[in-house]
PDB file of C-alpha atoms in Angstrom:
ATOM      1  CA  UNK E   1      75.866 216.829 200.298  1.00 63.00           C
ATOM      2  CA  UNK E   2      78.423 216.338 197.592  1.00 68.00           C
ATOM      3  CA  UNK E   3      76.524 217.858 194.756  1.00 69.00           C
ATOM      4  CA  UNK E   4      78.090 220.980 193.363  1.00 68.00           C
ATOM      5  CA  UNK E   5      76.528 224.248 194.505  1.00 71.00           C
ATOM      6  CA  UNK E   6      77.378 227.770 195.766  1.00 71.00           C
ATOM      7  CA  UNK E   7      79.154 225.996 198.724  1.00 78.00           C
ATOM      8  CA  UNK E   8      81.271 223.693 196.927  1.00 80.00           C
ATOM      9  CA  UNK E   9      82.219 226.247 194.409  1.00 77.00           C
ATOM     10  CA  UNK E  10      83.225 228.665 197.239  1.00 80.00           C
ATOM     11  CA  UNK E  11      85.436 226.004 198.639  1.00 84.00           C
ATOM     12  CA  UNK E  12      86.933 224.998 195.403  1.00 80.00           C
ATOM     13  CA  UNK E  13      87.582 228.659 194.611  1.00 77.00           C
ATOM     14  CA  UNK E  14      89.247 229.384 197.984  1.00 80.00           C
ATOM     15  CA  UNK E  15      91.365 226.132 197.441  1.00 82.00           C
ATOM     16  CA  UNK E  16      92.352 227.267 194.065  1.00 76.00           C
ATOM     17  CA  UNK E  17      93.268 230.895 195.519  1.00 75.00           C
ATOM     18  CA  UNK E  18      94.578 230.255 198.813  1.00 80.00           C
ATOM     19  CA  UNK E  19      95.319 226.528 199.440  1.00 83.00           C
ATOM     20  CA  UNK E  20      93.917 223.699 201.342  1.00 90.00           C
ATOM     21  CA  UNK E  21      93.854 225.147 204.868  1.00 91.00           C
ATOM     22  CA  UNK E  22      91.734 228.189 203.798  1.00 88.00           C
ATOM     23  CA  UNK E  23      89.558 226.144 201.859  1.00 89.00           C
ATOM     24  CA  UNK E  24      89.148 223.620 204.942  1.00 95.00           C
ATOM     25  CA  UNK E  25      88.268 226.603 207.202  1.00 95.00           C
ATOM     26  CA  UNK E  26      85.529 227.602 204.776  1.00 91.00           C
ATOM     27  CA  UNK E  27      84.368 224.089 204.397  1.00 93.00           C
ATOM     28  CA  UNK E  28      84.149 223.848 208.296  1.00 96.00           C
ATOM     29  CA  UNK E  29      81.910 227.039 208.356  1.00 94.00           C
ATOM     30  CA  UNK E  30      79.572 225.301 206.063  1.00 91.00           C
ATOM     31  CA  UNK E  31      79.609 222.136 208.108  1.00 95.00           C
ATOM     32  CA  UNK E  32      78.447 224.368 211.084  1.00 96.00           C
ATOM     33  CA  UNK E  33      75.674 225.982 208.880  1.00 91.00           C
ATOM     34  CA  UNK E  34      74.394 222.423 207.791  1.00 91.00           C
ATOM     35  CA  UNK E  35      74.586 221.186 211.361  1.00 93.00           C
ATOM     36  CA  UNK E  36      72.205 224.077 212.308  1.00 90.00           C
ATOM     37  CA  UNK E  37      69.895 223.431 209.307  1.00 86.00           C
ATOM     38  CA  UNK E  38      69.761 219.555 210.183  1.00 88.00           C
ATOM     39  CA  UNK E  39      68.765 220.409 213.862  1.00 88.00           C
ATOM     40  CA  UNK E  40      66.297 223.032 212.837  1.00 83.00           C
ATOM     41  CA  UNK E  41      64.867 220.073 210.247  1.00 81.00           C
ATOM     42  CA  UNK E  42      64.713 217.566 212.978  1.00 82.00           C
ATOM     43  CA  UNK E  43      62.979 219.694 215.479  1.00 80.00           C
ATOM     44  CA  UNK E  44      60.679 221.091 212.973  1.00 75.00           C
ATOM     45  CA  UNK E  45      59.689 217.950 211.454  1.00 65.00           C
ATOM     46  CA  UNK E  46      59.015 216.416 214.814  1.00 61.00           C
ATOM     47  CA  UNK E  47      56.768 219.121 215.857  1.00 67.00           C
ATOM     48  CA  UNK E  48      54.998 219.064 212.537  1.00 62.00           C
ATOM     49  CA  UNK E  49      54.535 215.312 212.698  1.00 57.00           C
ATOM     50  CA  UNK E  50      53.044 215.570 216.115  1.00 61.00           C
ATOM     51  CA  UNK E  51      50.734 218.202 215.328  1.00 64.00           C
ATOM     52  CA  UNK E  52      49.612 217.084 211.789  1.00 59.00           C
ATOM     53  CA  UNK E  53      49.365 213.374 211.933  1.00 60.00           C
ATOM     54  CA  UNK E  54      48.185 211.969 208.596  1.00 65.00           C
ATOM     55  CA  UNK E  55      48.796 215.341 206.839  1.00 68.00           C
ATOM     56  CA  UNK E  56      52.583 214.870 207.288  1.00 61.00           C
ATOM     57  CA  UNK E  57      52.074 212.005 204.848  1.00 68.00           C
ATOM     58  CA  UNK E  58      51.378 214.304 202.054  1.00 74.00           C
ATOM     59  CA  UNK E  59      54.232 216.532 203.097  1.00 65.00           C
ATOM     60  CA  UNK E  60      56.668 213.347 202.968  1.00 68.00           C
ATOM     61  CA  UNK E  61      55.417 212.590 199.298  1.00 77.00           C
ATOM     62  CA  UNK E  62      55.988 216.369 198.320  1.00 76.00           C
ATOM     63  CA  UNK E  63      59.398 216.056 199.675  1.00 66.00           C
ATOM     64  CA  UNK E  64      60.121 212.793 198.058  1.00 71.00           C
ATOM     65  CA  UNK E  65      58.885 214.082 194.803  1.00 79.00           C
ATOM     66  CA  UNK E  66      61.005 217.251 195.246  1.00 73.00           C
ATOM     67  CA  UNK E  67      64.137 215.303 195.784  1.00 66.00           C
ATOM     68  CA  UNK E  68      63.402 213.122 192.640  1.00 83.00           C
ATOM     69  CA  UNK E  69      62.921 216.175 190.583  1.00 83.00           C
ATOM     70  CA  UNK E  70      66.238 217.630 191.773  1.00 72.00           C
ATOM     71  CA  UNK E  71      67.917 214.505 191.270  1.00 76.00           C
ATOM     72  CA  UNK E  72      66.782 214.349 187.676  1.00 87.00           C
ATOM     73  CA  UNK E  73      67.617 217.902 187.034  1.00 83.00           C
ATOM     74  CA  UNK E  74      71.208 217.431 188.616  1.00 74.00           C
ATOM     75  CA  UNK E  75      71.680 214.179 186.720  1.00 82.00           C
ATOM     76  CA  UNK E  76      70.817 215.780 183.254  1.00 86.00           C
ATOM     77  CA  UNK E  77      72.579 219.112 183.842  1.00 80.00           C
ATOM     78  CA  UNK E  78      75.283 219.852 181.593  1.00 80.00           C
ATOM     79  CA  UNK E  79      78.722 220.862 182.418  1.00 74.00           C
ATOM     80  CA  UNK E  80      79.250 224.535 183.554  1.00 67.00           C
ATOM     81  CA  UNK E  81      81.247 226.564 181.222  1.00 62.00           C
ATOM     82  CA  UNK E  82      81.924 229.260 183.905  1.00 55.00           C
ATOM     83  CA  UNK E  83      85.401 228.957 185.308  1.00 52.00           C
ATOM     84  CA  UNK E  84      86.058 228.909 189.063  1.00 49.00           C
ATOM     85  CA  UNK E  85      87.567 232.006 190.077  1.00 52.00           C
ATOM     86  CA  UNK E  86      90.310 232.047 192.700  1.00 48.00           C
ATOM     87  CA  UNK E  87      90.995 234.805 195.265  1.00 51.00           C
ATOM     88  CA  UNK E  88      93.595 235.079 197.919  1.00 60.00           C
ATOM     89  CA  UNK E  89      92.535 234.917 201.559  1.00 62.00           C
ATOM     90  CA  UNK E  90      94.822 235.743 204.814  1.00 73.00           C
ATOM     91  CA  UNK E  91      92.291 235.137 207.405  1.00 85.00           C
ATOM     92  CA  UNK E  92      90.990 231.430 208.594  1.00 88.00           C
ATOM     93  CA  UNK E  93      88.364 233.114 210.698  1.00 92.00           C
ATOM     94  CA  UNK E  94      86.772 235.173 207.816  1.00 88.00           C
ATOM     95  CA  UNK E  95      86.953 232.022 205.576  1.00 88.00           C
ATOM     96  CA  UNK E  96      84.982 230.028 208.389  1.00 93.00           C
ATOM     97  CA  UNK E  97      82.337 232.919 208.733  1.00 90.00           C
ATOM     98  CA  UNK E  98      82.159 233.056 204.792  1.00 86.00           C
ATOM     99  CA  UNK E  99      81.491 229.189 204.650  1.00 87.00           C
ATOM    100  CA  UNK E 100      78.882 229.571 207.425  1.00 90.00           C
ATOM    101  CA  UNK E 101      77.072 232.544 205.731  1.00 87.00           C
ATOM    102  CA  UNK E 102      77.009 230.831 202.355  1.00 83.00           C
ATOM    103  CA  UNK E 103      75.502 227.880 203.848  1.00 84.00           C
ATOM    104  CA  UNK E 104      72.866 229.678 205.838  1.00 82.00           C
ATOM    105  CA  UNK E 105      71.860 231.644 202.798  1.00 78.00           C
ATOM    106  CA  UNK E 106      71.197 228.544 200.865  1.00 73.00           C
ATOM    107  CA  UNK E 107      67.430 227.597 201.494  1.00 67.00           C
ATOM    108  CA  UNK E 108      67.908 224.459 199.487  1.00 72.00           C
ATOM    109  CA  UNK E 109      69.860 222.865 202.530  1.00 76.00           C
ATOM    110  CA  UNK E 110      67.014 222.792 204.795  1.00 71.00           C
ATOM    111  CA  UNK E 111      64.849 221.708 201.947  1.00 72.00           C
ATOM    112  CA  UNK E 112      66.988 218.702 201.383  1.00 76.00           C
ATOM    113  CA  UNK E 113      67.069 217.801 205.175  1.00 78.00           C
ATOM    114  CA  UNK E 114      63.301 218.297 205.291  1.00 72.00           C
ATOM    115  CA  UNK E 115      62.693 215.734 202.608  1.00 72.00           C
ATOM    116  CA  UNK E 116      65.391 213.549 203.381  1.00 74.00           C
ATOM    117  CA  UNK E 117      65.119 213.017 206.986  1.00 76.00           C
ATOM    118  CA  UNK E 118      62.011 211.195 207.279  1.00 73.00           C
ATOM    119  CA  UNK E 119      63.357 208.441 205.343  1.00 70.00           C
ATOM    120  CA  UNK E 120      65.663 207.419 208.038  1.00 72.00           C
ATOM    121  CA  UNK E 121      64.117 208.865 211.220  1.00 76.00           C
ATOM    122  CA  UNK E 122      60.926 207.768 212.829  1.00 75.00           C
ATOM    123  CA  UNK E 123      59.729 211.203 214.068  1.00 64.00           C
ATOM    124  CA  UNK E 124      57.322 209.709 216.494  1.00 66.00           C
ATOM    125  CA  UNK E 125      60.118 208.166 218.458  1.00 77.00           C
ATOM    126  CA  UNK E 126      62.868 210.539 218.027  1.00 79.00           C
ATOM    127  CA  UNK E 127      65.223 210.245 220.984  1.00 86.00           C
ATOM    128  CA  UNK E 128      68.229 212.643 222.096  1.00 89.00           C
ATOM    129  CA  UNK E 129      70.591 209.659 220.903  1.00 90.00           C
ATOM    130  CA  UNK E 130      69.162 209.632 217.575  1.00 86.00           C
ATOM    131  CA  UNK E 131      69.573 213.370 217.289  1.00 88.00           C
ATOM    132  CA  UNK E 132      73.138 213.032 218.347  1.00 93.00           C
ATOM    133  CA  UNK E 133      73.893 210.327 216.000  1.00 91.00           C
ATOM    134  CA  UNK E 134      72.388 212.277 212.795  1.00 89.00           C
ATOM    135  CA  UNK E 135      74.353 215.352 213.890  1.00 92.00           C
ATOM    136  CA  UNK E 136      77.545 213.368 214.103  1.00 95.00           C
ATOM    137  CA  UNK E 137      76.808 211.492 210.789  1.00 92.00           C
ATOM    138  CA  UNK E 138      76.216 214.919 208.975  1.00 91.00           C
ATOM    139  CA  UNK E 139      79.340 216.636 210.514  1.00 96.00           C
ATOM    140  CA  UNK E 140      81.558 213.739 209.560  1.00 96.00           C
ATOM    141  CA  UNK E 141      80.326 213.176 206.038  1.00 94.00           C
ATOM    142  CA  UNK E 142      80.361 217.154 205.323  1.00 93.00           C
ATOM    143  CA  UNK E 143      83.865 217.316 206.826  1.00 96.00           C
ATOM    144  CA  UNK E 144      85.056 214.438 204.566  1.00 96.00           C
ATOM    145  CA  UNK E 145      83.400 215.941 201.622  1.00 92.00           C
ATOM    146  CA  UNK E 146      84.473 219.502 201.999  1.00 93.00           C
ATOM    147  CA  UNK E 147      87.979 218.372 202.919  1.00 94.00           C
ATOM    148  CA  UNK E 148      87.861 216.594 199.559  1.00 92.00           C
ATOM    149  CA  UNK E 149      86.763 219.384 197.512  1.00 89.00           C
ATOM    150  CA  UNK E 150      89.531 221.738 199.366  1.00 90.00           C
ATOM    151  CA  UNK E 151      92.164 219.245 198.855  1.00 90.00           C
ATOM    152  CA  UNK E 152      91.495 218.464 195.404  1.00 86.00           C
ATOM    153  CA  UNK E 153      90.747 222.024 194.427  1.00 80.00           C
ATOM    154  CA  UNK E 154      94.031 222.925 195.709  1.00 82.00           C
ATOM    155  CA  UNK E 155      95.831 220.206 194.172  1.00 80.00           C
ATOM    156  CA  UNK E 156      94.141 220.070 190.736  1.00 66.00           C
ATOM    157  CA  UNK E 157      93.311 223.392 189.535  1.00 60.00           C
ATOM    158  CA  UNK E 158      92.536 222.361 185.759  1.00 60.00           C
ATOM    159  CA  UNK E 159      90.763 219.015 186.483  1.00 64.00           C
ATOM    160  CA  UNK E 160      87.931 220.465 188.326  1.00 61.00           C
ATOM    161  CA  UNK E 161      87.200 222.615 185.178  1.00 65.00           C
ATOM    162  CA  UNK E 162      86.880 219.404 182.937  1.00 74.00           C
ATOM    163  CA  UNK E 163      83.408 218.699 181.580  1.00 79.00           C
ATOM    164  CA  UNK E 164      83.848 215.018 182.014  1.00 82.00           C
ATOM    165  CA  UNK E 165      84.628 215.588 185.728  1.00 76.00           C
ATOM    166  CA  UNK E 166      81.470 217.735 186.224  1.00 74.00           C
ATOM    167  CA  UNK E 167      79.277 215.144 184.403  1.00 81.00           C
ATOM    168  CA  UNK E 168      80.541 212.299 186.779  1.00 79.00           C
ATOM    169  CA  UNK E 169      79.767 214.587 189.882  1.00 71.00           C
ATOM    170  CA  UNK E 170      76.386 215.519 188.490  1.00 74.00           C
ATOM    171  CA  UNK E 171      75.445 211.870 187.740  1.00 81.00           C
ATOM    172  CA  UNK E 172      76.575 210.591 190.955  1.00 75.00           C
ATOM    173  CA  UNK E 173      74.773 213.392 192.883  1.00 68.00           C
ATOM    174  CA  UNK E 174      71.795 213.132 190.917  1.00 74.00           C
ATOM    175  CA  UNK E 175      71.359 209.221 191.486  1.00 81.00           C
ATOM    176  CA  UNK E 176      71.832 209.641 195.137  1.00 71.00           C
ATOM    177  CA  UNK E 177      69.104 212.407 195.297  1.00 67.00           C
ATOM    178  CA  UNK E 178      66.766 210.437 193.094  1.00 81.00           C
ATOM    179  CA  UNK E 179      67.275 207.369 195.242  1.00 77.00           C
ATOM    180  CA  UNK E 180      66.707 209.263 198.449  1.00 66.00           C
ATOM    181  CA  UNK E 181      63.442 210.745 197.173  1.00 71.00           C
ATOM    182  CA  UNK E 182      62.373 207.261 195.806  1.00 80.00           C
ATOM    183  CA  UNK E 183      63.064 205.834 199.379  1.00 72.00           C
ATOM    184  CA  UNK E 184      61.098 208.547 201.010  1.00 63.00           C
ATOM    185  CA  UNK E 185      57.948 207.830 198.919  1.00 75.00           C
ATOM    186  CA  UNK E 186      58.168 204.131 199.149  1.00 78.00           C
ATOM    187  CA  UNK E 187      58.891 204.042 202.878  1.00 66.00           C
ATOM    188  CA  UNK E 188      55.612 202.973 204.686  1.00 56.00           C
TER     189      UNK E 188
END
């Protein structure tokens, strides 16, 4: 969730150009988009698991392998030389909608949830309480993460451009993704 991508760069750019509150509004639009994607993934995975039975095991291994691949790719990626461009905003609603549309246009988000959720959710015994819990965890974590990006980009314009900071973020995000993929494959 914390790995740099179009959404985090957009929030950072909004924070650089318009300050924390506009960046926070954009981040909350992304949180809504992620919540929609996680619910699609939950209900889609549950339906697939019930219909396909053992074939879902193959899907689980493919999803785990994909997360491992992405984790390695992110971990080994070099710092970006592209600068984060700032732009002024005057509308919190437009920032929110922009964040939502950025999230919804990123297919990697749903692929992440499709690969990640089976590690933590027993799809055969998925209850309403589980869906509410997962949704709350996603909303809380993403709110914290997007708030952090919004705050720090508004406060530390130059620090986000430093290659060392980018390397640390890439190593952390890559390790988490690699671990999630490994856990998915190893879980019985």
